[in-house]
mmCIF file of C-alpha atoms in Angstrom:
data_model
loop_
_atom_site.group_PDB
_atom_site.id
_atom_site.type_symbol
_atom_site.label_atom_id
_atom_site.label_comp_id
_atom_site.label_asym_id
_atom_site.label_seq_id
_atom_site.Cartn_x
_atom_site.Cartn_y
_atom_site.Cartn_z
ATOM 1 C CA UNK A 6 0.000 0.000 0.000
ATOM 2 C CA UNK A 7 1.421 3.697 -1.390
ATOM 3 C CA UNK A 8 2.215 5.248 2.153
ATOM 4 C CA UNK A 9 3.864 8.565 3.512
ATOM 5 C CA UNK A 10 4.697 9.144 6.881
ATOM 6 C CA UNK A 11 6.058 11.643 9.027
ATOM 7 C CA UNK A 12 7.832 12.485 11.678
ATOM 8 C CA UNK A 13 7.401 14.773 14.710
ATOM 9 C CA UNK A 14 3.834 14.860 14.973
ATOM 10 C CA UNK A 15 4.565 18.215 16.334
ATOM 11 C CA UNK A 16 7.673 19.596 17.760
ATOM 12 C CA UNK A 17 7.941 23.205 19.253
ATOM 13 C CA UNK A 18 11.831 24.815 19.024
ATOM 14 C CA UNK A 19 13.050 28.416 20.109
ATOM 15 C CA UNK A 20 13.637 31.258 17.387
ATOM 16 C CA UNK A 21 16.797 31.177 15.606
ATOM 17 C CA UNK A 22 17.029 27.182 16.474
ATOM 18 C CA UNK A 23 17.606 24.596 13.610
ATOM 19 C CA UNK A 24 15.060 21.465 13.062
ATOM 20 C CA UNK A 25 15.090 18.281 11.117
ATOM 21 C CA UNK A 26 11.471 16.860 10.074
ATOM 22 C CA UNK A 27 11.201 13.340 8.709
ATOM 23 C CA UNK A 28 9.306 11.587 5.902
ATOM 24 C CA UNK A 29 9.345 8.130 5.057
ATOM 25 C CA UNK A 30 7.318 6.223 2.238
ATOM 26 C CA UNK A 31 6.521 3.221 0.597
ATOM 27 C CA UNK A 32 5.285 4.638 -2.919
ATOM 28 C CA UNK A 33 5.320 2.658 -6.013
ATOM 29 C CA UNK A 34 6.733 3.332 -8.851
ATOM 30 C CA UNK A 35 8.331 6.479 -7.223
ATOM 31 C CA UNK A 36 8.090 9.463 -9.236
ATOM 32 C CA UNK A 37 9.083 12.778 -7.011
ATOM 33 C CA UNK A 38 9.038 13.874 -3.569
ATOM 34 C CA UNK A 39 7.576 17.125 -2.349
ATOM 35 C CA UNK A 40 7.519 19.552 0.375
ATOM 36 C CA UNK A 41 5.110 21.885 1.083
ATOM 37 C CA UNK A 42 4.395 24.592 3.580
ATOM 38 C CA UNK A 43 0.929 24.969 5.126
ATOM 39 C CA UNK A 44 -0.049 27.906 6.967
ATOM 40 C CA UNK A 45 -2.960 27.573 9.729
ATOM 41 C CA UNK A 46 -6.067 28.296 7.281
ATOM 42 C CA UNK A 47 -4.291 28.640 3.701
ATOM 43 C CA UNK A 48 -3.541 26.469 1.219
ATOM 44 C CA UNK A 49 -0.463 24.101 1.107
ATOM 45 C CA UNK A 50 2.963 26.298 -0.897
ATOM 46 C CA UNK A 51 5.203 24.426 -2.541
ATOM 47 C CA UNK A 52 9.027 24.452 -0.844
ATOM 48 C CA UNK A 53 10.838 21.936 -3.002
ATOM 49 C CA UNK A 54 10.655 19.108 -5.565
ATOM 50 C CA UNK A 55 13.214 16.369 -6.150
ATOM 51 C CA UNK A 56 13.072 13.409 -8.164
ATOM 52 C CA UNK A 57 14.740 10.349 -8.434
ATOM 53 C CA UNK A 58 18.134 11.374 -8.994
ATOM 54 C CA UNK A 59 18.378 14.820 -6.980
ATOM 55 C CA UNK A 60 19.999 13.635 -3.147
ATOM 56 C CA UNK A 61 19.411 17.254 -1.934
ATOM 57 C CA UNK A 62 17.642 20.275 -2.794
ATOM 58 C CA UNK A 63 17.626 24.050 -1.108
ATOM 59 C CA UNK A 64 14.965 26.632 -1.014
ATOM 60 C CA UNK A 65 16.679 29.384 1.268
ATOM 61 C CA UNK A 66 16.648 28.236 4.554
ATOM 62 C CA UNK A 67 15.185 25.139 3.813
ATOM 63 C CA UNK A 68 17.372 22.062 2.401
ATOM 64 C CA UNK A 69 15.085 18.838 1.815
ATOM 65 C CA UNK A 70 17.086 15.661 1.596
ATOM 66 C CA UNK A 71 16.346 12.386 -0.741
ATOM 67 C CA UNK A 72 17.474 8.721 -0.051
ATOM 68 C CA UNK A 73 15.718 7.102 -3.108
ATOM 69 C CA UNK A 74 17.191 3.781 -1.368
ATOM 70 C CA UNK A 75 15.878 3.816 1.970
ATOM 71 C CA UNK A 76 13.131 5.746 0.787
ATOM 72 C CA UNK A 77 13.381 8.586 3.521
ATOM 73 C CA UNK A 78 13.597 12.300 3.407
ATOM 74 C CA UNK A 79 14.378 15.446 5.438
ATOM 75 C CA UNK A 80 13.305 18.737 5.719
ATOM 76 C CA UNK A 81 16.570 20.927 7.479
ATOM 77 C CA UNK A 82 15.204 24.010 8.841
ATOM 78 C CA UNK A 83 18.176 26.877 9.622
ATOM 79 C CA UNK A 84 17.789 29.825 12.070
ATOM 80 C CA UNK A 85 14.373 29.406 12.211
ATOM 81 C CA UNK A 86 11.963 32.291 12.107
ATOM 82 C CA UNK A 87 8.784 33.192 13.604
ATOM 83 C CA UNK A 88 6.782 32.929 10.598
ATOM 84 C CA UNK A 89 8.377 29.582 9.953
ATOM 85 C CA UNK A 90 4.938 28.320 12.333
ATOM 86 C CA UNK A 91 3.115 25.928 9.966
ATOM 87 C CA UNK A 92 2.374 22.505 8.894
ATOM 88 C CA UNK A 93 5.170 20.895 6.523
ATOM 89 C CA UNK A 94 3.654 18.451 4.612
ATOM 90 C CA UNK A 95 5.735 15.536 2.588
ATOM 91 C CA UNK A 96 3.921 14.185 -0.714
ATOM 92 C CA UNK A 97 5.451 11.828 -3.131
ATOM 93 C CA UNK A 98 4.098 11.118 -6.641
ATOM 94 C CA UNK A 99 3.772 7.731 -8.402
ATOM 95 C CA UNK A 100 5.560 7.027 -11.436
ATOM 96 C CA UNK A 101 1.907 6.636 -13.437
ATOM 97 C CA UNK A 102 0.262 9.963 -13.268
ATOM 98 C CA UNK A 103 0.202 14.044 -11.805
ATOM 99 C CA UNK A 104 -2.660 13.444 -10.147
ATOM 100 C CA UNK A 105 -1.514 10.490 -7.859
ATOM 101 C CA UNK A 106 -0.375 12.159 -5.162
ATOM 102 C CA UNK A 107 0.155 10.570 -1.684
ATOM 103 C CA UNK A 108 0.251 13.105 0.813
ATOM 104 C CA UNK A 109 1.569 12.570 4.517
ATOM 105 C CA UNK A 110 -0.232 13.956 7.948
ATOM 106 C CA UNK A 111 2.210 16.480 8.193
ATOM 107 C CA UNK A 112 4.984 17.955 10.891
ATOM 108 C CA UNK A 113 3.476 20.944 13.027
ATOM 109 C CA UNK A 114 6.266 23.241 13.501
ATOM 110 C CA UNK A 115 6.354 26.160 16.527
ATOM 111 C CA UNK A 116 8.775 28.723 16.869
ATOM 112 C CA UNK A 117 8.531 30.148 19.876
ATOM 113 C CA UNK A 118 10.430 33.197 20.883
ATOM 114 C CA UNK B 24 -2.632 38.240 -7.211
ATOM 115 C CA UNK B 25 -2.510 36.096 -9.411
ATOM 116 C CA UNK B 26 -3.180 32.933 -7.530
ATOM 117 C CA UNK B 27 -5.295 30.029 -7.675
ATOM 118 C CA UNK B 28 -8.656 31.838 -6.158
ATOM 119 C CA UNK B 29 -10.925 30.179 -4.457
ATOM 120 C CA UNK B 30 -14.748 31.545 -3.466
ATOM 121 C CA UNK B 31 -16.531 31.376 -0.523
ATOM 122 C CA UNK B 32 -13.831 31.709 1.831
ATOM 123 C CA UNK B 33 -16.120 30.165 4.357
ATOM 124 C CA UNK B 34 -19.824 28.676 3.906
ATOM 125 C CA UNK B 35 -22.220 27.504 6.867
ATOM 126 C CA UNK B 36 -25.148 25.089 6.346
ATOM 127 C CA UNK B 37 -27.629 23.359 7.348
ATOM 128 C CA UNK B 38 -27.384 19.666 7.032
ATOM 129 C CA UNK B 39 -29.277 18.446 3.885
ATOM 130 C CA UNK B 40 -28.370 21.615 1.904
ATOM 131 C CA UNK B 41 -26.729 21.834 -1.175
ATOM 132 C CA UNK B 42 -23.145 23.893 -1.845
ATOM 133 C CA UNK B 43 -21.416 24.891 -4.435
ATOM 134 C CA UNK B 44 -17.838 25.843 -4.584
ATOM 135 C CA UNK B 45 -15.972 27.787 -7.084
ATOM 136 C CA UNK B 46 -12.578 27.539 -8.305
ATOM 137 C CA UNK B 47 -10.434 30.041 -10.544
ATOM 138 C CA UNK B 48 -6.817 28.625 -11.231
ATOM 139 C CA UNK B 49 -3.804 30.570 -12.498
ATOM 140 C CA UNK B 50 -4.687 31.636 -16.360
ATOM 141 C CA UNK B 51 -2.115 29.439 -18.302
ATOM 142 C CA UNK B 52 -2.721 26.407 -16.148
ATOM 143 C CA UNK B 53 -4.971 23.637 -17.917
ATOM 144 C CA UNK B 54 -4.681 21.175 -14.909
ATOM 145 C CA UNK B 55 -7.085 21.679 -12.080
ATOM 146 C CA UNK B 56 -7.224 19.256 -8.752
ATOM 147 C CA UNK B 57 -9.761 19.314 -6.056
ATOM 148 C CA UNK B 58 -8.763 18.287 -2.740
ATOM 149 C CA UNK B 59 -10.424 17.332 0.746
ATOM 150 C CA UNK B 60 -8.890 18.575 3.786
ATOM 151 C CA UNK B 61 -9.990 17.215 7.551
ATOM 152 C CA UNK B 62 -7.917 18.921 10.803
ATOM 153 C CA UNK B 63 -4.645 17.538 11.175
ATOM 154 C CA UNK B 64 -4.550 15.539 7.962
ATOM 155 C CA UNK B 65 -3.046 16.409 4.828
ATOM 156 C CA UNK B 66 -5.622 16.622 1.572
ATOM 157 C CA UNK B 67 -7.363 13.975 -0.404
ATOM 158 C CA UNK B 68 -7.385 14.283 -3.562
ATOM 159 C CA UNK B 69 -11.086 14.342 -4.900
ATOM 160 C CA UNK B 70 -10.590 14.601 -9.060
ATOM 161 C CA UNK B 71 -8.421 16.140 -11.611
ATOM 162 C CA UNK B 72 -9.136 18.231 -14.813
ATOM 163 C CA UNK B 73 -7.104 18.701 -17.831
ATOM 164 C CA UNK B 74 -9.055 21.089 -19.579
ATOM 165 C CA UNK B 75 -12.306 20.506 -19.534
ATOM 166 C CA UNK B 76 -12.471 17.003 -19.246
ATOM 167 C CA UNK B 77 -12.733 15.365 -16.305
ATOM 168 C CA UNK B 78 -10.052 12.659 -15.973
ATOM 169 C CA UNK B 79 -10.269 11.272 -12.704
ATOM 170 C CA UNK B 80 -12.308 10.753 -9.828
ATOM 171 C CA UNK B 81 -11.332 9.382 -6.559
ATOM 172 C CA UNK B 82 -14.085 6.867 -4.645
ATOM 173 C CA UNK B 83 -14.065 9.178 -2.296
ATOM 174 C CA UNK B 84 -16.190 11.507 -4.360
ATOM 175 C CA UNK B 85 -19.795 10.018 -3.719
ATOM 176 C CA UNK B 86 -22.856 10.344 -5.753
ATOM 177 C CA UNK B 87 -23.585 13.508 -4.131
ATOM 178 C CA UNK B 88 -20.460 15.175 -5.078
ATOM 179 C CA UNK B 89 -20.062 16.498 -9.008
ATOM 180 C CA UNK B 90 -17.556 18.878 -10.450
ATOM 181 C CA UNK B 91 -17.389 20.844 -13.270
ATOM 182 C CA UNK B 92 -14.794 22.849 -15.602
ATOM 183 C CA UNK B 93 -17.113 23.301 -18.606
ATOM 184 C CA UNK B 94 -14.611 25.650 -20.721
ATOM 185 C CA UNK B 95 -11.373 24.555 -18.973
ATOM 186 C CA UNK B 96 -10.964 27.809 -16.855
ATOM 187 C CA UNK B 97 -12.951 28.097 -13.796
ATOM 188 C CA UNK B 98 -14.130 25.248 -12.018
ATOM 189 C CA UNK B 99 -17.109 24.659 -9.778
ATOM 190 C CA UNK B 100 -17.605 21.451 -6.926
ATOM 191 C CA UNK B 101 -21.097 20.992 -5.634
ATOM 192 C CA UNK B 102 -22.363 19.155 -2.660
ATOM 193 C CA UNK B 103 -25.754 17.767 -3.032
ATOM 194 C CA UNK B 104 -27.440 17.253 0.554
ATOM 195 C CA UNK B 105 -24.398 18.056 2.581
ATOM 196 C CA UNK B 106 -23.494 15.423 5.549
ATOM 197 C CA UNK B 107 -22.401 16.127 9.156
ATOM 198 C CA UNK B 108 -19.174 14.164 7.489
ATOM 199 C CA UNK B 109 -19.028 17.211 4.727
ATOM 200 C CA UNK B 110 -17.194 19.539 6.831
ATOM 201 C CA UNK B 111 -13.832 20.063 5.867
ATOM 202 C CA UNK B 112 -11.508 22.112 3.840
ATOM 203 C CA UNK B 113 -11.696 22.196 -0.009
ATOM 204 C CA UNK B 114 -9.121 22.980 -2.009
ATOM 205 C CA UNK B 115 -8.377 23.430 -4.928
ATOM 206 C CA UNK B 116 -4.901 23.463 -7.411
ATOM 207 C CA UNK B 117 -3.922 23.800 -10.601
ATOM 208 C CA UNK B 118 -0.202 23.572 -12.492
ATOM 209 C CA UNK B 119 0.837 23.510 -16.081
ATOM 210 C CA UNK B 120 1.120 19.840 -17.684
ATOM 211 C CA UNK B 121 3.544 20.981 -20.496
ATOM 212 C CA UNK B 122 6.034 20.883 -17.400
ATOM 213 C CA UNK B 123 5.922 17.518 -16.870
ATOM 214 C CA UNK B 124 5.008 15.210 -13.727
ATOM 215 C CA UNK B 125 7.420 17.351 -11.339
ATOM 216 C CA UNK B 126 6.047 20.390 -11.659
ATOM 217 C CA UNK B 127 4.264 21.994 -7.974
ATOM 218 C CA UNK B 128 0.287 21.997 -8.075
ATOM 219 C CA UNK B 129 -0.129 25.702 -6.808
ATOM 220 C CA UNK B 130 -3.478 25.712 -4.611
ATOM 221 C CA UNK B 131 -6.080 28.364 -3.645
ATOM 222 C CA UNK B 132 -6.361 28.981 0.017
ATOM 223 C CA UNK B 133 -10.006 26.915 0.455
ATOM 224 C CA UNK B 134 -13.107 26.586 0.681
ATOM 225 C CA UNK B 135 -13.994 25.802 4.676
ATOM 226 C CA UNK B 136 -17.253 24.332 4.950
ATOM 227 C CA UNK B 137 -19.393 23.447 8.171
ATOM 228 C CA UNK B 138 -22.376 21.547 8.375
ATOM 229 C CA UNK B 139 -24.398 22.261 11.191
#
């Protein structure tokens, strides 16, 4: 069964800290791997794609990290910011079509200061 | 802005009612999704347009649910005699399919709907 999980559930971290969030998944035929950011009422925005062959992949102060082997990825967090309190979301895509999407539960981030 | 827009931002109903739900994606993009979204989980994805057909529909889009893109711009999603289990967030996203399979679905910021 096509499956994404993550990990915290939640975690809370002080301003200015780092923070690793963790996605694992058991999609078949793999396809890409996506992060997205979701704000508390607004719709998911997209942080980073990587596909098969792409190990790591920055958006400013977010790097997201592929192991197409193990089938795990991270989501590095530097110096985090206020406004960096949201959901981050892991989705991976099968092989067979856009629209086949599996989308995790999501990581609640708080940055407290 | 010229995001995916979604309208209402919010709708309240009685139980029974019917909804509709309108979507307006970026201009260029001919792929539109719909999307369910409950607390704490990340969306389901409902069905998918590329252009104006309709090319996939997940079973969790029951007999009371239809969507439409009828000239492959704006989309609509109705509800026909909403359910206590209706309330949720829909979204909605669209993205370009010249791009491929890895380009990002951008999405509107939803549709919340509560069934009283």
């Amino acid at each position: 069964k096509n499956q994404v999980e993550q990990s915290p559930q939640s975690l809370i971290i002080l301003e200015g800290k780092n923070c690793t969030l963790q996605c694992n998944y058991t999609v078949s035929p793999f396809s890409n791997l996506r992060w997205y950011k979701q704000d508390t009422g607004r719709g998911p925005v997209s942080l980073t794609i990587m596909t098969f062959s792409e190990n790591t992949k920055s958006n400013g102060r977010y790097t997201a990290t592929l192991d197409a082997d193990t089938k795990q990825s991270s989501l590095h967090i530097t110096a985090s910011q206020l406004s960096d309190s949201a959901s981050y979301i892991c989705v991976v895509s099968a092989r067979r079509s856009n629209y086949q999407l599996i989308w995790g539960a999501g990581t609640k981030l708080i940055i407290k200061p | 802005d010229t995001g995916v827009s979604q309208n209402p931002r919010h709708k309240i109903t009685k139980r029974g009612q019917n909804v509709t739900f309108r979507c307006d994606p970026i201009s260029e993009h001919n792929r539109l999704y719909w999307y369910r979204q409950t607390l704490g989980q990340g969306p389901e994805f409902l069905t998918y347009f590329q252009n104006e057909a309709q090319l996939e529909k997940s079973r969790l889009l029951s007999d009371r649910f239809s969507a439409e893109r009828p000239k492959g711009s704006f989309s609509t999603l109705e509800i026909q005699r909403t359910e206590q289990g209706d309330s949720a967030m829909y979204l909605c996203a669209s993205s370009l399919a010249s791009q491929g399979l890895n380009q990002p679905q951008h999405f509107g910021d939803g549709t919340r709907l509560s069934i009283l």
